[in-house]
Amino acid sequence: MYDSKQDAARAFDCAAVKLFGPDYAKRNFPGEIISEPPVSRGDKWRAGLSSRFKDVCWTTSKAAWQASLWDPKTKRQHLIGFYASEEDAARAYDCAAVKALGSGTELNFPGEATGEPPASLGDEWRESQSLSYLGASAEDAARVYDFAAVKLLGRDTKRNFAGELSSEPPVTVGEHRKERKSSRYNGVSINTAQGVWEVHVWNPQTKRSRSIGCYTTEEEAARAYDCEAVKLFGPDYSKRNFPDELISEPPVSRGEAQKERKSSRFIGVRWNKKA
């Protein structure tokens, strides 16, 4: 499997030339002579698993670099943590190795002083979670604190932004999520699991709510509802989201867009959604 259609097409050409010769008529790029095929996803994945640093490896399930340390006393491999970069994982190993085995042990960066290890992905996640219950950023969280402190203790209390005096606190993450779940349009709701806007239309004949599809934007979903409602109830239906517009064709749904991507204009190439 390959990252792009063009890479997949060139890989087909390379294999076809080997099997049928350079005069094979069904090549995708007849003007090119491809001696070596493009690097496949599998080759890239295998190349990325190994590390040039001691006791560092790539973990696909976490999509991060893992640092671990072998303890000769317990004869066990101890996990140090997961890191965004290969170098951070190597430095975290060095810090742990010096503490556990002494300064004479083999290090990845022997010329560097091993003080505090880099922050692992777990540390960064915990730090972000401690702030996210108030605001979407550290600044928002600080302004929420200032707003509450002024209300409880008065204007002279110690604040993060002494020069600012806000009448309303920033919108919290919880409030933002609540807002996203509802829609101002009829028949539209957010699908939080997939992060898309979903459309449902009530059919009086079957007495059931039927799903029309999922859309990237709220407005596309609203227009898809209007289009289906006009088919069911006629153009005079009062609950249309855009009564001034007469929509003959609905917007392209996420599902239809994905189906279009499955086909390729190249010979011997098709889309694999599992990759």
CSV table of C-alpha atoms in Angstrom, one decimal:
chain,number,residue,atom,x,y,z
A,1,MET,CA,0.0,0.0,0.0
A,2,TYR,CA,1.1,3.5,-0.8
A,3,ASP,CA,0.5,7.1,0.4
A,4,SER,CA,-0.7,8.4,-2.9
A,5,LYS,CA,-2.5,7.3,-6.1
A,6,GLN,CA,0.6,8.3,-8.1
A,7,ASP,CA,2.9,6.2,-6.0
A,8,ALA,CA,0.6,3.2,-6.3
A,9,ALA,CA,0.4,3.7,-10.1
A,10,ARG,CA,4.2,3.8,-10.5
A,11,ALA,CA,4.5,0.7,-8.4
A,12,PHE,CA,2.1,-1.1,-10.8
A,13,ASP,CA,4.2,0.1,-13.8
A,14,CYS,CA,7.4,-1.1,-12.2
A,15,ALA,CA,5.9,-4.6,-11.6
A,16,ALA,CA,4.3,-4.7,-15.0
A,17,VAL,CA,7.6,-3.9,-16.8
A,18,LYS,CA,9.3,-6.7,-14.9
A,19,LEU,CA,6.5,-9.2,-15.8
A,20,PHE,CA,5.6,-8.1,-19.4
A,21,GLY,CA,8.6,-6.0,-20.6
A,22,PRO,CA,9.0,-2.3,-21.3
A,23,ASP,CA,6.7,-2.4,-24.3
A,24,TYR,CA,3.6,-3.2,-22.1
A,25,ALA,CA,0.8,-1.0,-23.4
A,26,LYS,CA,-1.2,-0.6,-20.2
A,27,ARG,CA,1.3,1.3,-18.2
A,28,ASN,CA,0.0,4.4,-16.3
A,29,PHE,CA,3.1,6.5,-17.1
A,30,PRO,CA,4.3,5.3,-20.5
A,31,GLY,CA,6.7,8.2,-20.8
A,32,GLU,CA,8.6,7.2,-17.6
A,33,ILE,CA,10.9,4.2,-17.2
A,34,ILE,CA,10.7,3.3,-13.5
A,35,SER,CA,13.6,1.0,-12.4
A,36,GLU,CA,12.7,1.1,-8.7
A,37,PRO,CA,9.1,1.3,-7.2
A,38,PRO,CA,8.2,4.0,-4.7
A,39,VAL,CA,8.7,3.1,-1.0
A,40,SER,CA,5.5,1.4,0.3
A,41,ARG,CA,3.8,2.2,3.7
A,42,GLY,CA,5.0,-1.2,5.0
A,43,ASP,CA,8.6,-0.4,4.2
A,44,LYS,CA,8.3,3.0,5.8
A,45,TRP,CA,6.7,1.5,8.9
A,46,ARG,CA,9.4,-1.2,9.3
A,47,ALA,CA,12.1,1.4,8.8
A,48,GLY,CA,10.6,3.6,11.5
A,49,LEU,CA,10.4,0.9,14.2
A,50,SER,CA,14.2,0.9,15.0
A,51,SER,CA,16.1,3.7,16.7
A,52,ARG,CA,19.8,4.7,16.6
A,53,PHE,CA,19.6,5.3,20.3
A,54,LYS,CA,20.1,2.8,23.1
A,55,ASP,CA,16.9,1.3,24.6
A,56,VAL,CA,14.6,3.4,22.5
A,57,CYS,CA,12.0,2.0,20.0
A,58,TRP,CA,8.9,3.2,18.2
A,59,THR,CA,5.5,2.0,19.5
A,60,THR,CA,2.8,2.0,16.9
A,61,SER,CA,-0.1,1.6,19.3
A,62,LYS,CA,0.9,4.8,21.1
A,63,ALA,CA,2.3,6.5,18.0
A,64,ALA,CA,5.3,7.6,20.1
A,65,TRP,CA,8.9,6.8,21.0
A,66,GLN,CA,9.3,4.5,24.0
A,67,ALA,CA,12.2,4.6,26.4
A,68,SER,CA,12.9,1.6,28.7
A,69,LEU,CA,15.7,0.5,31.1
A,70,TRP,CA,17.0,-2.9,31.8
A,71,ASP,CA,17.6,-3.4,35.6
A,72,PRO,CA,20.3,-6.1,36.2
A,73,LYS,CA,19.3,-6.5,39.8
A,74,THR,CA,15.7,-7.4,39.2
A,75,LYS,CA,16.5,-8.7,35.7
A,76,ARG,CA,13.4,-6.8,34.3
A,77,GLN,CA,12.8,-4.2,31.7
A,78,HIS,CA,11.3,-1.1,33.2
A,79,LEU,CA,9.2,1.4,31.2
A,80,ILE,CA,10.4,5.0,31.5
A,81,GLY,CA,7.8,6.6,29.3
A,82,PHE,CA,6.5,7.6,25.8
A,83,TYR,CA,7.9,10.7,24.0
A,84,ALA,CA,7.1,12.7,20.9
A,85,SER,CA,10.6,12.7,19.6
A,86,GLU,CA,13.4,10.1,19.4
A,87,GLU,CA,15.9,12.4,21.0
A,88,ASP,CA,13.6,13.1,24.0
A,89,ALA,CA,13.2,9.4,24.6
A,90,ALA,CA,17.0,8.9,24.4
A,91,ARG,CA,17.6,11.7,27.0
A,92,ALA,CA,15.0,10.3,29.3
A,93,TYR,CA,16.8,7.0,29.1
A,94,ASP,CA,20.1,8.7,30.0
A,95,CYS,CA,18.6,10.4,33.1
A,96,ALA,CA,17.1,7.1,34.3
A,97,ALA,CA,20.3,5.1,33.6
A,98,VAL,CA,22.5,7.5,35.6
A,99,LYS,CA,20.1,7.4,38.5
A,100,ALA,CA,19.8,3.6,38.5
A,101,LEU,CA,23.2,2.4,37.3
A,102,GLY,CA,25.6,5.3,38.0
A,103,SER,CA,27.5,7.8,35.9
A,104,GLY,CA,29.8,5.1,34.4
A,105,THR,CA,27.0,3.5,32.4
A,106,GLU,CA,26.7,3.8,28.6
A,107,LEU,CA,24.6,6.8,27.5
A,108,ASN,CA,23.1,8.1,24.3
A,109,PHE,CA,24.5,11.6,24.9
A,110,PRO,CA,27.6,11.1,27.0
A,111,GLY,CA,28.7,14.7,26.6
A,112,GLU,CA,25.5,16.2,28.0
A,113,ALA,CA,24.7,16.8,31.7
A,114,THR,CA,21.8,14.6,32.8
A,115,GLY,CA,19.6,16.8,35.0
A,116,GLU,CA,15.9,16.7,34.6
A,117,PRO,CA,14.4,14.3,32.0
A,118,PRO,CA,12.2,15.7,29.2
A,119,ALA,CA,8.5,15.7,29.8
A,120,SER,CA,6.8,12.5,28.6
A,121,LEU,CA,3.6,12.5,26.6
A,122,GLY,CA,1.8,11.3,29.8
A,123,ASP,CA,3.1,14.3,31.8
A,124,GLU,CA,2.0,16.7,29.0
A,125,TRP,CA,-1.4,15.0,28.9
A,126,ARG,CA,-1.9,15.3,32.7
A,127,GLU,CA,-0.8,18.9,32.6
A,128,SER,CA,-3.3,19.8,29.8
A,129,GLN,CA,-6.1,17.9,31.6
A,130,SER,CA,-5.6,19.9,34.8
A,131,LEU,CA,-6.3,23.1,32.9
A,132,SER,CA,-9.0,21.8,30.5
A,133,TYR,CA,-11.8,21.6,33.1
A,134,LEU,CA,-11.8,25.4,33.2
A,135,GLY,CA,-10.8,26.6,29.8
A,136,ALA,CA,-9.5,25.5,26.4
A,137,SER,CA,-6.1,27.2,27.1
A,138,ALA,CA,-4.0,28.1,30.1
A,139,GLU,CA,-4.8,31.8,29.5
A,140,ASP,CA,-8.6,31.1,29.5
A,141,ALA,CA,-8.2,29.1,32.7
A,142,ALA,CA,-6.3,32.0,34.3
A,143,ARG,CA,-9.0,34.5,33.2
A,144,VAL,CA,-11.7,32.2,34.7
A,145,TYR,CA,-9.8,32.3,38.0
A,146,ASP,CA,-9.5,36.1,37.9
A,147,PHE,CA,-13.2,36.5,37.3
A,148,ALA,CA,-14.1,34.2,40.2
A,149,ALA,CA,-11.5,35.8,42.5
A,150,VAL,CA,-12.8,39.3,41.9
A,151,LYS,CA,-16.4,38.1,42.6
A,152,LEU,CA,-15.4,36.4,45.9
A,153,LEU,CA,-12.6,38.6,47.2
A,154,GLY,CA,-13.0,42.0,45.4
A,155,ARG,CA,-11.0,43.9,42.9
A,156,ASP,CA,-7.9,44.3,45.1
A,157,THR,CA,-7.2,40.6,45.2
A,158,LYS,CA,-4.1,39.1,43.4
A,159,ARG,CA,-4.9,38.3,39.8
A,160,ASN,CA,-3.2,36.8,36.8
A,161,PHE,CA,-4.1,39.7,34.5
A,162,ALA,CA,-4.1,42.7,36.8
A,163,GLY,CA,-4.7,45.1,33.9
A,164,GLU,CA,-7.9,43.4,32.7
A,165,LEU,CA,-11.3,43.4,34.3
A,166,SER,CA,-13.7,41.1,32.6
A,167,SER,CA,-17.5,41.2,33.1
A,168,GLU,CA,-17.9,37.6,31.7
A,169,PRO,CA,-15.5,34.6,32.0
A,170,PRO,CA,-14.3,32.8,28.9
A,171,VAL,CA,-16.4,29.9,27.7
A,172,THR,CA,-15.3,26.7,29.4
A,173,VAL,CA,-14.6,23.4,27.6
A,174,GLY,CA,-17.8,21.8,29.1
A,175,GLU,CA,-20.0,24.7,27.9
A,176,HIS,CA,-18.4,24.6,24.5
A,177,ARG,CA,-19.2,20.9,24.2
A,178,LYS,CA,-22.8,21.4,25.3
A,179,GLU,CA,-23.2,24.1,22.6
A,180,ARG,CA,-21.8,21.8,19.9
A,181,LYS,CA,-24.3,19.0,20.7
A,182,SER,CA,-27.3,21.2,19.8
A,183,SER,CA,-28.0,22.8,16.5
A,184,ARG,CA,-30.0,25.9,15.6
A,185,TYR,CA,-31.3,24.1,12.6
A,186,ASN,CA,-34.3,21.6,12.3
A,187,GLY,CA,-33.4,18.0,11.9
A,188,VAL,CA,-29.6,18.5,12.6
A,189,SER,CA,-27.6,17.2,15.6
A,190,ILE,CA,-23.9,16.7,16.3
A,191,ASN,CA,-22.5,13.2,16.2
A,192,THR,CA,-19.8,13.6,18.9
A,193,ALA,CA,-18.2,10.1,18.2
A,194,GLN,CA,-17.4,11.0,14.6
A,195,GLY,CA,-17.3,14.8,14.9
A,196,VAL,CA,-19.8,15.3,12.1
A,197,TRP,CA,-23.3,16.9,11.7
A,198,GLU,CA,-26.0,14.2,11.3
A,199,VAL,CA,-29.4,14.7,9.6
A,200,HIS,CA,-32.7,13.0,10.6
A,201,VAL,CA,-36.1,13.5,9.0
A,202,TRP,CA,-39.4,12.3,10.5
A,203,ASN,CA,-41.5,10.2,8.0
A,204,PRO,CA,-45.2,10.4,8.9
A,205,GLN,CA,-46.0,7.3,6.7
A,206,THR,CA,-43.6,5.0,8.5
A,207,LYS,CA,-43.7,6.9,11.7
A,208,ARG,CA,-40.0,6.7,12.1
A,209,SER,CA,-37.1,9.1,12.0
A,210,ARG,CA,-34.8,8.3,9.1
A,211,SER,CA,-31.1,9.2,8.9
A,212,ILE,CA,-30.2,11.2,5.7
A,213,GLY,CA,-26.4,11.3,6.2
A,214,CYS,CA,-23.5,13.0,7.9
A,215,TYR,CA,-22.0,16.3,6.8
A,216,THR,CA,-18.9,18.3,7.6
A,217,THR,CA,-20.6,21.6,8.3
A,218,GLU,CA,-23.9,22.4,10.1
A,219,GLU,CA,-25.1,24.5,7.1
A,220,GLU,CA,-24.6,21.5,4.7
A,221,ALA,CA,-26.6,19.3,7.0
A,222,ALA,CA,-29.4,21.9,7.3
A,223,ARG,CA,-29.7,22.1,3.5
A,224,ALA,CA,-29.7,18.3,3.2
A,225,TYR,CA,-32.7,18.3,5.7
A,226,ASP,CA,-34.5,21.0,3.6
A,227,CYS,CA,-34.0,19.0,0.4
A,228,GLU,CA,-35.5,15.8,1.9
A,229,ALA,CA,-38.3,17.7,3.7
A,230,VAL,CA,-39.4,19.3,0.4
A,231,LYS,CA,-39.5,15.8,-1.2
A,232,LEU,CA,-41.7,14.5,1.7
A,233,PHE,CA,-43.9,17.5,2.5
A,234,GLY,CA,-43.7,19.8,-0.5
A,235,PRO,CA,-42.1,23.2,-1.1
A,236,ASP,CA,-44.6,25.0,1.3
A,237,TYR,CA,-43.2,23.0,4.3
A,238,SER,CA,-43.0,25.6,7.1
A,239,LYS,CA,-40.1,24.1,9.1
A,240,ARG,CA,-37.4,24.5,6.4
A,241,ASN,CA,-34.1,25.9,7.7
A,242,PHE,CA,-33.6,28.1,4.6
A,243,PRO,CA,-37.2,29.0,3.5
A,244,ASP,CA,-35.9,31.5,0.9
A,245,GLU,CA,-33.8,28.9,-0.9
A,246,LEU,CA,-35.2,26.1,-3.1
A,247,ILE,CA,-32.6,23.3,-3.0
A,248,SER,CA,-33.1,20.7,-5.7
A,249,GLU,CA,-29.9,18.7,-5.0
A,250,PRO,CA,-28.6,18.1,-1.4
A,251,PRO,CA,-24.9,18.7,-0.6
A,252,VAL,CA,-22.5,15.8,-0.9
A,253,SER,CA,-22.5,13.8,2.3
A,254,ARG,CA,-19.3,12.5,4.0
A,255,GLY,CA,-20.2,8.9,2.9
A,256,GLU,CA,-20.6,9.9,-0.7
A,257,ALA,CA,-17.3,11.8,-0.7
A,258,GLN,CA,-15.5,8.7,0.7
A,259,LYS,CA,-17.1,6.5,-2.0
A,260,GLU,CA,-15.7,8.8,-4.7
A,261,ARG,CA,-12.2,8.5,-3.2
A,262,LYS,CA,-12.3,4.7,-3.5
A,263,SER,CA,-12.1,4.8,-7.3
A,264,SER,CA,-8.9,5.7,-9.2
A,265,ARG,CA,-8.2,6.9,-12.7
A,266,PHE,CA,-5.1,4.7,-12.8
A,267,ILE,CA,-4.9,1.1,-14.0
A,268,GLY,CA,-4.5,-1.5,-11.2
A,269,VAL,CA,-5.1,1.0,-8.4
A,270,ARG,CA,-8.0,1.2,-5.9
A,271,TRP,CA,-8.6,2.8,-2.5
A,272,ASN,CA,-8.2,0.7,0.6
A,273,LYS,CA,-10.1,2.4,3.4
A,274,LYS,CA,-8.5,0.2,6.1
A,275,ALA,CA,-5.1,1.7,5.5
